[in-house]
mmCIF file of C-alpha atoms and ligand atoms in Angstrom:
data_model
loop_
_atom_site.group_PDB
_atom_site.id
_atom_site.type_symbol
_atom_site.label_atom_id
_atom_site.label_comp_id
_atom_site.label_asym_id
_atom_site.label_seq_id
_atom_site.Cartn_x
_atom_site.Cartn_y
_atom_site.Cartn_z
ATOM 1 C CA UNK A 4 0.340 -25.351 6.183
ATOM 2 C CA UNK A 5 -0.800 -24.197 2.734
ATOM 3 C CA UNK A 6 -2.688 -20.868 2.633
ATOM 4 C CA UNK A 7 -4.607 -19.480 -0.333
ATOM 5 C CA UNK A 8 -5.157 -15.706 -0.289
ATOM 6 C CA UNK A 9 -7.635 -13.706 -2.370
ATOM 7 C CA UNK A 10 -7.590 -9.917 -2.883
ATOM 8 C CA UNK A 11 -10.210 -7.844 -4.728
ATOM 9 C CA UNK A 12 -10.658 -4.644 -2.714
ATOM 10 C CA UNK A 13 -10.031 -2.195 -5.567
ATOM 11 C CA UNK A 14 -8.886 -2.700 -9.154
ATOM 12 C CA UNK A 15 -6.628 -5.754 -8.839
ATOM 13 C CA UNK A 16 -7.897 -9.323 -8.824
ATOM 14 C CA UNK A 17 -5.253 -11.411 -7.084
ATOM 15 C CA UNK A 18 -4.750 -14.925 -5.766
ATOM 16 C CA UNK A 19 -1.657 -16.277 -4.019
ATOM 17 C CA UNK A 20 -0.469 -19.506 -2.445
ATOM 18 C CA UNK A 21 1.905 -19.435 0.486
ATOM 19 C CA UNK A 22 3.270 -22.388 2.386
ATOM 20 C CA UNK A 23 4.722 -22.641 5.866
ATOM 21 C CA UNK A 24 7.244 -25.440 6.174
ATOM 22 C CA UNK A 25 9.798 -26.196 8.905
ATOM 23 C CA UNK A 26 12.285 -24.299 6.664
ATOM 24 C CA UNK A 27 10.164 -21.128 6.752
ATOM 25 C CA UNK A 28 7.517 -19.381 4.701
ATOM 26 C CA UNK A 29 7.613 -19.938 0.952
ATOM 27 C CA UNK A 30 5.723 -17.852 -1.567
ATOM 28 C CA UNK A 31 4.562 -20.406 -4.162
ATOM 29 C CA UNK A 32 2.631 -18.057 -6.433
ATOM 30 C CA UNK A 33 1.275 -14.508 -6.570
ATOM 31 C CA UNK A 34 -0.950 -13.807 -9.560
ATOM 32 C CA UNK A 35 -2.299 -10.290 -10.104
ATOM 33 C CA UNK A 36 -4.718 -9.325 -12.845
ATOM 34 C CA UNK A 37 -4.821 -5.549 -12.970
ATOM 35 C CA UNK A 38 -7.704 -3.487 -14.341
ATOM 36 C CA UNK A 39 -5.653 -0.279 -14.433
ATOM 37 C CA UNK A 40 -5.797 0.102 -18.261
ATOM 38 C CA UNK A 41 -9.590 -0.129 -18.099
ATOM 39 C CA UNK A 42 -10.066 2.438 -15.306
ATOM 40 C CA UNK A 43 -7.408 4.728 -16.810
ATOM 41 C CA UNK A 44 -9.930 5.634 -19.535
ATOM 42 C CA UNK A 45 -12.110 7.206 -16.797
ATOM 43 C CA UNK A 46 -9.279 8.812 -14.777
ATOM 44 C CA UNK A 47 -10.006 6.687 -11.694
ATOM 45 C CA UNK A 48 -11.610 3.487 -10.432
ATOM 46 C CA UNK A 49 -15.257 2.921 -11.401
ATOM 47 C CA UNK A 50 -16.599 0.593 -8.645
ATOM 48 C CA UNK A 51 -19.255 -1.129 -10.785
ATOM 49 C CA UNK A 52 -16.722 -1.907 -13.525
ATOM 50 C CA UNK A 53 -14.216 -3.136 -10.948
ATOM 51 C CA UNK A 54 -16.671 -5.560 -9.403
ATOM 52 C CA UNK A 55 -17.887 -6.926 -12.763
ATOM 53 C CA UNK A 56 -14.321 -7.503 -13.881
ATOM 54 C CA UNK A 57 -13.344 -9.201 -10.623
ATOM 55 C CA UNK A 58 -16.203 -11.681 -11.230
ATOM 56 C CA UNK A 59 -15.047 -12.293 -14.785
ATOM 57 C CA UNK A 60 -11.347 -12.621 -13.876
ATOM 58 C CA UNK A 61 -11.314 -14.582 -10.656
ATOM 59 C CA UNK A 62 -11.691 -18.142 -12.043
ATOM 60 C CA UNK A 63 -8.689 -17.711 -14.370
ATOM 61 C CA UNK A 64 -6.574 -15.961 -11.713
ATOM 62 C CA UNK A 65 -7.336 -18.769 -9.238
ATOM 63 C CA UNK A 66 -6.484 -21.462 -11.790
ATOM 64 C CA UNK A 67 -3.206 -19.741 -12.698
ATOM 65 C CA UNK A 68 -2.166 -19.309 -9.043
ATOM 66 C CA UNK A 69 -2.762 -23.038 -8.367
ATOM 67 C CA UNK A 70 -0.985 -24.060 -11.555
ATOM 68 C CA UNK A 71 2.065 -21.828 -10.851
ATOM 69 C CA UNK A 72 2.265 -23.200 -7.306
ATOM 70 C CA UNK A 73 1.920 -26.745 -8.645
ATOM 71 C CA UNK A 74 -0.824 -27.474 -6.123
ATOM 72 C CA UNK A 75 -4.377 -28.733 -6.172
ATOM 73 C CA UNK A 76 -7.198 -26.851 -4.462
ATOM 74 C CA UNK A 77 -7.787 -29.916 -2.245
ATOM 75 C CA UNK A 78 -4.323 -29.400 -0.679
ATOM 76 C CA UNK A 79 -5.167 -25.912 0.652
ATOM 77 C CA UNK A 80 -5.477 -25.826 4.461
ATOM 78 C CA UNK A 81 -6.798 -22.272 4.954
ATOM 79 C CA UNK A 82 -8.578 -19.739 2.725
ATOM 80 C CA UNK A 83 -7.940 -16.039 3.484
ATOM 81 C CA UNK A 84 -9.546 -13.049 1.831
ATOM 82 C CA UNK A 85 -9.633 -9.266 2.128
ATOM 83 C CA UNK A 86 -12.742 -8.161 4.045
ATOM 84 C CA UNK A 87 -12.061 -4.376 3.875
ATOM 85 C CA UNK A 88 -11.385 -1.544 3.682
ATOM 86 C CA UNK A 89 -12.151 -1.080 -0.005
ATOM 87 C CA UNK A 90 -14.993 -0.861 -2.501
ATOM 88 C CA UNK A 91 -17.849 -2.943 -1.156
ATOM 89 C CA UNK A 92 -18.950 -4.522 -4.452
ATOM 90 C CA UNK A 93 -15.336 -5.304 -5.314
ATOM 91 C CA UNK A 94 -14.602 -6.792 -1.886
ATOM 92 C CA UNK A 95 -17.660 -9.029 -2.103
ATOM 93 C CA UNK A 96 -16.369 -10.867 -5.178
ATOM 94 C CA UNK A 97 -13.068 -12.141 -3.752
ATOM 95 C CA UNK A 98 -14.507 -12.585 -0.288
ATOM 96 C CA UNK A 99 -17.433 -14.677 -1.474
ATOM 97 C CA UNK A 100 -15.154 -16.767 -3.691
ATOM 98 C CA UNK A 101 -12.816 -17.551 -0.783
ATOM 99 C CA UNK A 102 -15.726 -18.369 1.539
ATOM 100 C CA UNK A 103 -17.297 -20.658 -1.080
ATOM 101 C CA UNK A 104 -13.982 -22.484 -1.584
ATOM 102 C CA UNK A 105 -13.544 -22.888 2.187
ATOM 103 C CA UNK A 106 -17.096 -24.164 2.579
ATOM 104 C CA UNK A 107 -16.783 -26.632 -0.293
ATOM 105 C CA UNK A 108 -13.423 -27.915 0.984
ATOM 106 C CA UNK A 109 -14.508 -27.989 4.635
ATOM 107 C CA UNK A 110 -11.470 -25.830 5.538
ATOM 108 C CA UNK A 111 -11.261 -22.708 7.718
ATOM 109 C CA UNK A 112 -11.693 -19.155 6.409
ATOM 110 C CA UNK A 113 -9.936 -15.983 7.576
ATOM 111 C CA UNK A 114 -11.181 -12.441 6.906
ATOM 112 C CA UNK A 115 -8.131 -10.190 6.518
ATOM 113 C CA UNK A 116 -7.847 -6.429 6.839
ATOM 114 C CA UNK A 117 -6.305 -5.034 3.631
ATOM 115 C CA UNK A 118 -4.188 -2.545 5.600
ATOM 116 C CA UNK A 119 -2.869 -5.292 7.848
ATOM 117 C CA UNK A 120 -1.938 -7.138 4.639
ATOM 118 C CA UNK A 121 0.044 -4.135 3.351
ATOM 119 C CA UNK A 122 1.592 -3.575 6.776
ATOM 120 C CA UNK A 123 2.880 -7.162 6.980
ATOM 121 C CA UNK A 124 3.899 -7.402 3.285
ATOM 122 C CA UNK A 125 7.569 -6.455 3.903
ATOM 123 C CA UNK A 126 7.881 -9.618 6.028
ATOM 124 C CA UNK A 127 6.518 -12.133 3.490
ATOM 125 C CA UNK A 128 9.998 -12.788 2.085
ATOM 126 C CA UNK A 129 12.114 -11.680 5.070
ATOM 127 C CA UNK A 130 14.162 -14.556 6.447
ATOM 128 C CA UNK A 131 13.052 -14.791 10.059
ATOM 129 C CA UNK A 132 9.630 -13.355 9.272
ATOM 130 C CA UNK A 133 7.805 -10.808 11.393
ATOM 131 C CA UNK A 134 9.595 -8.981 14.202
ATOM 132 C CA UNK A 135 8.424 -6.050 16.370
ATOM 133 C CA UNK A 136 8.845 -2.868 14.342
ATOM 134 C CA UNK A 137 7.566 0.531 13.360
ATOM 135 C CA UNK A 138 5.326 0.318 10.293
ATOM 136 C CA UNK A 139 4.721 3.093 7.792
ATOM 137 C CA UNK A 140 1.825 2.146 5.509
ATOM 138 C CA UNK A 141 1.468 4.484 2.528
ATOM 139 C CA UNK A 142 -1.213 3.422 0.085
ATOM 140 C CA UNK A 143 -3.736 5.125 -2.155
ATOM 141 C CA UNK A 144 -6.339 5.417 0.585
ATOM 142 C CA UNK A 145 -4.348 5.428 3.823
ATOM 143 C CA UNK A 146 -1.187 6.747 5.446
ATOM 144 C CA UNK A 147 -0.554 5.150 8.830
ATOM 145 C CA UNK A 148 2.232 4.921 11.392
ATOM 146 C CA UNK A 149 1.810 1.831 13.552
ATOM 147 C CA UNK A 150 3.744 0.368 16.451
ATOM 148 C CA UNK A 151 3.719 -3.372 15.682
ATOM 149 C CA UNK A 152 4.543 -5.416 18.783
ATOM 150 C CA UNK A 153 3.660 -8.723 17.114
ATOM 151 C CA UNK A 154 0.972 -10.381 14.981
ATOM 152 C CA UNK A 155 -2.344 -8.762 15.869
ATOM 153 C CA UNK A 156 -0.767 -6.410 18.422
ATOM 154 C CA UNK A 157 -0.838 -2.976 16.872
ATOM 155 C CA UNK A 158 -0.905 0.572 18.241
ATOM 156 C CA UNK A 159 -1.881 3.279 15.785
ATOM 157 C CA UNK A 160 0.496 6.205 16.346
ATOM 158 C CA UNK A 161 -0.361 8.475 13.424
ATOM 159 C CA UNK A 162 -2.390 8.816 10.250
ATOM 160 C CA UNK A 163 -3.214 11.301 7.545
ATOM 161 C CA UNK A 164 -5.714 13.912 8.648
ATOM 162 C CA UNK A 165 -6.785 14.527 5.047
ATOM 163 C CA UNK A 166 -5.370 13.044 1.819
ATOM 164 C CA UNK A 167 -3.296 9.880 2.005
ATOM 165 C CA UNK A 168 0.195 10.032 0.441
ATOM 166 C CA UNK A 169 -0.910 8.043 -2.627
ATOM 167 C CA UNK A 170 -4.028 10.165 -2.917
ATOM 168 C CA UNK A 171 -1.869 13.325 -2.906
ATOM 169 C CA UNK A 172 0.232 11.895 -5.762
ATOM 170 C CA UNK A 173 -2.927 10.908 -7.659
ATOM 171 C CA UNK A 174 -4.686 14.266 -7.181
ATOM 172 C CA UNK A 175 -1.661 16.323 -8.231
ATOM 173 C CA UNK A 176 -1.244 14.036 -11.255
ATOM 174 C CA UNK A 177 -4.880 14.616 -12.191
ATOM 175 C CA UNK A 178 -4.311 18.396 -12.049
ATOM 176 C CA UNK A 179 -1.360 17.905 -14.392
ATOM 177 C CA UNK A 180 -3.545 15.691 -16.590
ATOM 178 C CA UNK A 181 -1.239 12.704 -16.200
ATOM 179 C CA UNK A 182 -2.694 9.206 -16.587
ATOM 180 C CA UNK A 183 -4.189 7.251 -13.652
ATOM 181 C CA UNK A 184 -2.685 6.127 -11.311
ATOM 182 C CA UNK A 185 -0.653 9.276 -10.835
ATOM 183 C CA UNK A 186 1.970 8.067 -8.350
ATOM 184 C CA UNK A 187 4.097 6.085 -10.810
ATOM 185 C CA UNK A 188 3.753 8.828 -13.477
ATOM 186 C CA UNK A 189 4.971 11.543 -11.101
ATOM 187 C CA UNK A 190 7.757 9.232 -9.921
ATOM 188 C CA UNK A 191 8.922 8.689 -13.530
ATOM 189 C CA UNK A 192 8.863 12.376 -14.549
ATOM 190 C CA UNK A 193 10.457 13.425 -11.246
ATOM 191 C CA UNK A 194 13.563 11.427 -12.166
ATOM 192 C CA UNK A 195 14.314 14.072 -14.833
ATOM 193 C CA UNK A 196 13.339 17.043 -12.644
ATOM 194 C CA UNK A 197 15.007 19.465 -10.241
ATOM 195 C CA UNK A 198 13.448 18.956 -6.778
ATOM 196 C CA UNK A 199 14.643 22.379 -5.599
ATOM 197 C CA UNK A 200 13.066 24.596 -8.254
ATOM 198 C CA UNK A 201 9.710 24.620 -6.439
ATOM 199 C CA UNK A 202 9.545 24.845 -2.675
ATOM 200 C CA UNK A 203 6.334 23.027 -1.851
ATOM 201 C CA UNK A 204 4.971 22.969 1.714
ATOM 202 C CA UNK A 205 5.843 20.170 4.133
ATOM 203 C CA UNK A 206 2.871 20.433 6.486
ATOM 204 C CA UNK A 207 3.160 19.127 10.069
ATOM 205 C CA UNK A 208 6.712 17.944 9.383
ATOM 206 C CA UNK A 209 8.162 19.536 12.509
ATOM 207 C CA UNK A 210 5.162 18.985 14.779
ATOM 208 C CA UNK A 211 5.791 16.407 17.512
ATOM 209 C CA UNK A 212 2.843 14.128 16.616
ATOM 210 C CA UNK A 213 2.947 11.477 13.897
ATOM 211 C CA UNK A 214 -0.060 12.609 11.853
ATOM 212 C CA UNK A 215 0.241 13.804 8.253
ATOM 213 C CA UNK A 216 -1.540 16.357 6.106
ATOM 214 C CA UNK A 217 -1.019 16.262 2.354
ATOM 215 C CA UNK A 218 -4.014 18.171 1.002
ATOM 216 C CA UNK A 219 -2.113 21.494 0.908
ATOM 217 C CA UNK A 220 0.133 20.147 -1.839
ATOM 218 C CA UNK A 221 -2.560 20.105 -4.486
ATOM 219 C CA UNK A 222 -3.501 23.679 -3.553
ATOM 220 C CA UNK A 223 0.153 24.694 -3.902
ATOM 221 C CA UNK A 224 0.323 23.125 -7.382
ATOM 222 C CA UNK A 225 -3.006 24.719 -8.296
ATOM 223 C CA UNK A 226 -1.579 28.168 -7.442
ATOM 224 C CA UNK A 227 1.745 27.457 -9.145
ATOM 225 C CA UNK A 228 0.204 26.505 -12.509
ATOM 226 C CA UNK A 229 -1.189 29.887 -13.679
ATOM 227 C CA UNK A 230 2.097 31.560 -12.664
ATOM 228 C CA UNK A 231 3.953 29.213 -15.004
ATOM 229 C CA UNK A 232 1.569 29.297 -17.969
ATOM 230 C CA UNK A 233 -1.017 32.032 -18.433
ATOM 231 C CA UNK A 234 -3.579 29.493 -19.666
ATOM 232 C CA UNK A 235 -3.246 27.416 -16.478
ATOM 233 C CA UNK A 236 -3.374 24.444 -18.828
ATOM 234 C CA UNK A 237 -0.800 21.788 -17.811
ATOM 235 C CA UNK A 238 -0.387 20.810 -21.464
ATOM 236 C CA UNK A 239 1.191 24.244 -22.110
ATOM 237 C CA UNK A 240 3.995 23.548 -19.602
ATOM 238 C CA UNK A 241 7.354 22.810 -21.142
ATOM 239 C CA UNK A 242 8.596 19.301 -20.413
ATOM 240 C CA UNK A 243 11.342 20.408 -17.989
ATOM 241 C CA UNK A 244 8.934 22.485 -15.908
ATOM 242 C CA UNK A 245 6.543 19.541 -15.713
ATOM 243 C CA UNK A 246 9.384 17.314 -14.513
ATOM 244 C CA UNK A 247 10.498 19.967 -11.976
ATOM 245 C CA UNK A 248 6.944 20.221 -10.615
ATOM 246 C CA UNK A 249 6.811 16.435 -10.220
ATOM 247 C CA UNK A 250 10.225 16.369 -8.539
ATOM 248 C CA UNK A 251 9.130 19.144 -6.145
ATOM 249 C CA UNK A 252 5.928 17.334 -5.192
ATOM 250 C CA UNK A 253 7.703 14.014 -4.748
ATOM 251 C CA UNK A 254 10.434 15.626 -2.611
ATOM 252 C CA UNK A 255 7.850 17.259 -0.324
ATOM 253 C CA UNK A 256 5.891 14.031 0.251
ATOM 254 C CA UNK A 257 9.032 11.936 0.705
ATOM 255 C CA UNK A 258 10.649 14.348 3.147
ATOM 256 C CA UNK A 259 7.558 14.401 5.367
ATOM 257 C CA UNK A 260 7.327 10.596 5.320
ATOM 258 C CA UNK A 261 11.011 10.155 6.169
ATOM 259 C CA UNK A 262 10.925 12.719 8.996
ATOM 260 C CA UNK A 263 7.788 11.221 10.535
ATOM 261 C CA UNK A 264 9.156 7.679 10.294
ATOM 262 C CA UNK A 265 12.379 8.765 12.040
ATOM 263 C CA UNK A 266 10.345 10.535 14.724
ATOM 264 C CA UNK A 267 8.267 7.353 15.192
ATOM 265 C CA UNK A 268 11.444 5.300 15.610
ATOM 266 C CA UNK A 269 12.735 7.712 18.255
ATOM 267 C CA UNK A 270 9.388 7.614 20.094
ATOM 268 C CA UNK A 271 9.045 3.847 20.134
ATOM 269 C CA UNK A 272 12.680 2.807 20.331
ATOM 270 C CA UNK A 273 12.156 0.286 17.502
ATOM 271 C CA UNK A 274 15.271 -0.686 15.523
ATOM 272 C CA UNK A 275 13.317 -2.038 12.549
ATOM 273 C CA UNK A 276 11.260 0.066 10.135
ATOM 274 C CA UNK A 277 8.924 -1.472 7.539
ATOM 275 C CA UNK A 278 7.460 0.663 4.751
ATOM 276 C CA UNK A 279 4.587 -0.717 2.676
ATOM 277 C CA UNK A 280 1.664 0.152 0.400
ATOM 278 C CA UNK A 281 1.640 1.348 -3.211
ATOM 279 C CA UNK A 282 3.713 4.472 -2.472
ATOM 280 C CA UNK A 283 6.511 2.306 -1.045
ATOM 281 C CA UNK A 284 7.663 1.499 -4.582
ATOM 282 C CA UNK A 285 8.486 5.189 -5.068
ATOM 283 C CA UNK A 286 12.152 5.375 -6.057
ATOM 284 C CA UNK A 287 12.987 8.491 -4.078
ATOM 285 C CA UNK A 288 11.155 7.274 -0.959
ATOM 286 C CA UNK A 289 13.162 4.032 -1.022
ATOM 287 C CA UNK A 290 16.476 5.886 -1.471
ATOM 288 C CA UNK A 291 15.838 8.535 1.208
ATOM 289 C CA UNK A 292 14.437 6.072 3.719
ATOM 290 C CA UNK A 293 17.435 3.773 3.188
ATOM 291 C CA UNK A 294 19.908 6.650 3.739
ATOM 292 C CA UNK A 295 18.116 7.804 6.894
ATOM 293 C CA UNK A 296 17.994 4.253 8.280
ATOM 294 C CA UNK A 297 21.634 3.524 7.424
ATOM 295 C CA UNK A 298 22.734 6.654 9.310
ATOM 296 C CA UNK A 299 20.917 5.394 12.428
ATOM 297 C CA UNK A 300 21.728 1.687 11.966
ATOM 298 C CA UNK A 301 18.045 0.868 11.622
ATOM 299 C CA UNK A 302 17.008 -2.207 9.616
ATOM 300 C CA UNK A 303 14.723 -1.077 6.795
ATOM 301 C CA UNK A 304 12.394 -3.789 5.507
ATOM 302 C CA UNK A 305 10.739 -3.104 2.152
ATOM 303 C CA UNK A 306 8.495 -5.417 0.164
ATOM 304 C CA UNK A 307 9.741 -6.307 -3.325
ATOM 305 C CA UNK A 308 8.123 -4.034 -5.932
ATOM 306 C CA UNK A 309 5.703 -6.837 -6.889
ATOM 307 C CA UNK A 310 4.253 -6.803 -3.348
ATOM 308 C CA UNK A 311 3.955 -3.036 -2.872
ATOM 309 C CA UNK A 312 0.697 -2.414 -4.725
ATOM 310 C CA UNK A 313 -2.348 -4.631 -4.186
ATOM 311 C CA UNK A 314 -1.575 -8.352 -4.199
ATOM 312 C CA UNK A 315 -2.830 -11.514 -2.526
ATOM 313 C CA UNK A 316 0.513 -12.713 -1.104
ATOM 314 C CA UNK A 317 0.178 -10.136 1.680
ATOM 315 C CA UNK A 318 -3.367 -11.370 2.377
ATOM 316 C CA UNK A 319 -2.212 -15.000 2.474
ATOM 317 C CA UNK A 320 0.638 -13.992 4.825
ATOM 318 C CA UNK A 321 -1.676 -12.109 7.215
ATOM 319 C CA UNK A 322 -3.949 -15.186 7.032
ATOM 320 C CA UNK A 323 -1.029 -17.468 7.846
ATOM 321 C CA UNK A 324 -0.160 -15.484 10.997
ATOM 322 C CA UNK A 325 -3.782 -15.697 12.118
ATOM 323 C CA UNK A 326 -3.987 -19.398 11.245
ATOM 324 C CA UNK A 327 -0.947 -20.096 13.455
ATOM 325 C CA UNK A 328 -3.057 -18.778 16.339
ATOM 326 C CA UNK A 329 -6.099 -20.703 15.014
ATOM 327 C CA UNK A 330 -7.872 -17.336 14.857
ATOM 328 C CA UNK A 331 -10.387 -18.264 12.142
ATOM 329 C CA UNK A 332 -13.400 -16.198 11.000
ATOM 330 C CA UNK A 333 -16.999 -17.416 10.813
ATOM 331 C CA UNK A 334 -18.299 -17.709 7.255
ATOM 332 C CA UNK A 335 -20.907 -15.018 7.948
ATOM 333 C CA UNK A 336 -18.214 -12.403 8.677
ATOM 334 C CA UNK A 337 -19.330 -9.433 6.539
ATOM 335 C CA UNK A 338 -17.137 -7.330 4.284
ATOM 336 C CA UNK A 339 -16.723 -3.796 5.612
ATOM 337 C CA UNK A 340 -15.678 -0.931 3.293
ATOM 338 C CA UNK A 341 -14.463 1.020 6.364
ATOM 339 C CA UNK A 342 -12.852 -1.831 8.281
ATOM 340 C CA UNK A 343 -10.433 -0.584 10.951
ATOM 341 C CA UNK A 344 -7.121 -2.233 11.725
ATOM 342 C CA UNK A 345 -7.950 -5.018 14.212
ATOM 343 C CA UNK A 346 -6.011 -4.920 17.455
ATOM 344 C CA UNK A 347 -5.060 -1.297 16.826
ATOM 345 C CA UNK A 348 -5.418 0.779 19.935
ATOM 346 C CA UNK A 349 -4.823 4.500 19.421
ATOM 347 C CA UNK A 350 -2.177 5.998 21.611
ATOM 348 C CA UNK A 351 -2.982 9.580 22.621
HETATM 349 O O1 KG4 B 425 -1.576 0.100 -1.951
HETATM 350 P P1 KG4 B 425 -2.200 0.442 -3.250
HETATM 351 O O2 KG4 B 425 -1.972 -0.456 -4.426
HETATM 352 O O3 KG4 B 425 -3.745 0.588 -3.142
HETATM 353 C C1 KG4 B 425 -4.432 0.987 -1.992
HETATM 354 O O4 KG4 B 425 -4.633 0.120 -1.107
HETATM 355 O O5 KG4 B 425 -4.741 2.175 -1.950
HETATM 356 O O6 KG4 B 425 -1.675 1.891 -3.562
HETATM 357 C C2 KG4 B 425 -1.978 2.565 -4.733
HETATM 358 C C3 KG4 B 425 -1.363 3.932 -4.617
HETATM 359 C C4 KG4 B 425 -1.840 4.903 -5.672
HETATM 360 O O7 KG4 B 425 -2.183 6.105 -5.046
HETATM 361 C C5 KG4 B 425 -0.612 5.061 -6.565
HETATM 362 O O8 KG4 B 425 -0.532 6.317 -7.195
HETATM 363 C C6 KG4 B 425 0.503 4.890 -5.558
HETATM 364 O O9 KG4 B 425 0.070 3.845 -4.726
HETATM 365 N N1 KG4 B 425 1.778 4.532 -6.190
HETATM 366 C C7 KG4 B 425 2.863 5.318 -6.164
HETATM 367 C C8 KG4 B 425 3.851 4.671 -6.939
HETATM 368 N N2 KG4 B 425 3.328 3.498 -7.389
HETATM 369 C C9 KG4 B 425 2.051 3.431 -6.917
HETATM 370 N N3 KG4 B 425 3.078 6.513 -5.588
HETATM 371 C C10 KG4 B 425 4.280 7.063 -5.748
HETATM 372 N N4 KG4 B 425 5.267 6.520 -6.475
HETATM 373 C C11 KG4 B 425 5.109 5.326 -7.077
HETATM 374 N N5 KG4 B 425 6.112 4.794 -7.787
HETATM 375 ZN ZN1 ZN B 426 -3.877 -1.532 -1.184
#
């Protein structure tokens, strides 16, 4: 079965081809055209610009994905596309393209939840594919802890009550006047910093539930700034202090994520942990999570860096799992900017 996935929920236009053979799942191509340099000029994503650029980019991205896979559009068996959550005008571009291709080819269409795509992304290249596990999804818009019993069988165990982990990185970076997106910038500077110089709060870390709260971090940085430089202007910070601030923020976010993931493993009894979403390419998060899992003999499954931020391989993979169950979507399935994780019951 040959699946073509399309992703356009935010500022990446992406198309991927994935094939299921008797030997397993093979990623044939994953093409991502990022608009980050464009949105960086505005300090964040401008929805109208994103949607216009998706429209302009999608034909070339599609052609490149087919060419890299060495396949013709007529060979595709299933078309999958992100239906939400995301920016509505951005979602519409990729979604409409995938529906039009499915209609023209007379092949089925599958509307995929972007968060389900992230959540399953660690399994795209895992030999043996998806297994029951605890999922930690840490993206720019969401932080979720999910008990994954199998494809489409999800129980939401925890989520951020305010800012998502990626959002916390981005907002702190904005206060420090670092370029968008802030997560990778903080990660880079933190490598040269001392994580112990600033003791930033770790809210809810010791509470028994699996929810997060990250909004206090930006307040803590806001209060720290004028104590470090009278002007309160981040450009007046010396380089080492800037790096120490970044290291402190990164350490606080990472420690909370690691503690909550370990708590989730204890609660569910899962022996496999999968971490996904843009924040999962954070160097410190990968190191700390690996150490914590090694100590407990837990298998940690991480997507390769190329599949951590938005991509279409994860959408094609989620589509493939649905296609196995012949769980196709009608062509009039709408996009939904607030789409909830399907099959996710909330456990009290
Ligand atoms: O999953 P993603 O590409 O988009 C959403 O679905 O939201 O995640 C983007 C987020 C941004 O907040 C970005 O700052 C963060 O992932 N991010 C990182 C790193 N790389 C990307 N955060 C921390 N460290 C990184 N290395
Ligand atoms: Zn995403």
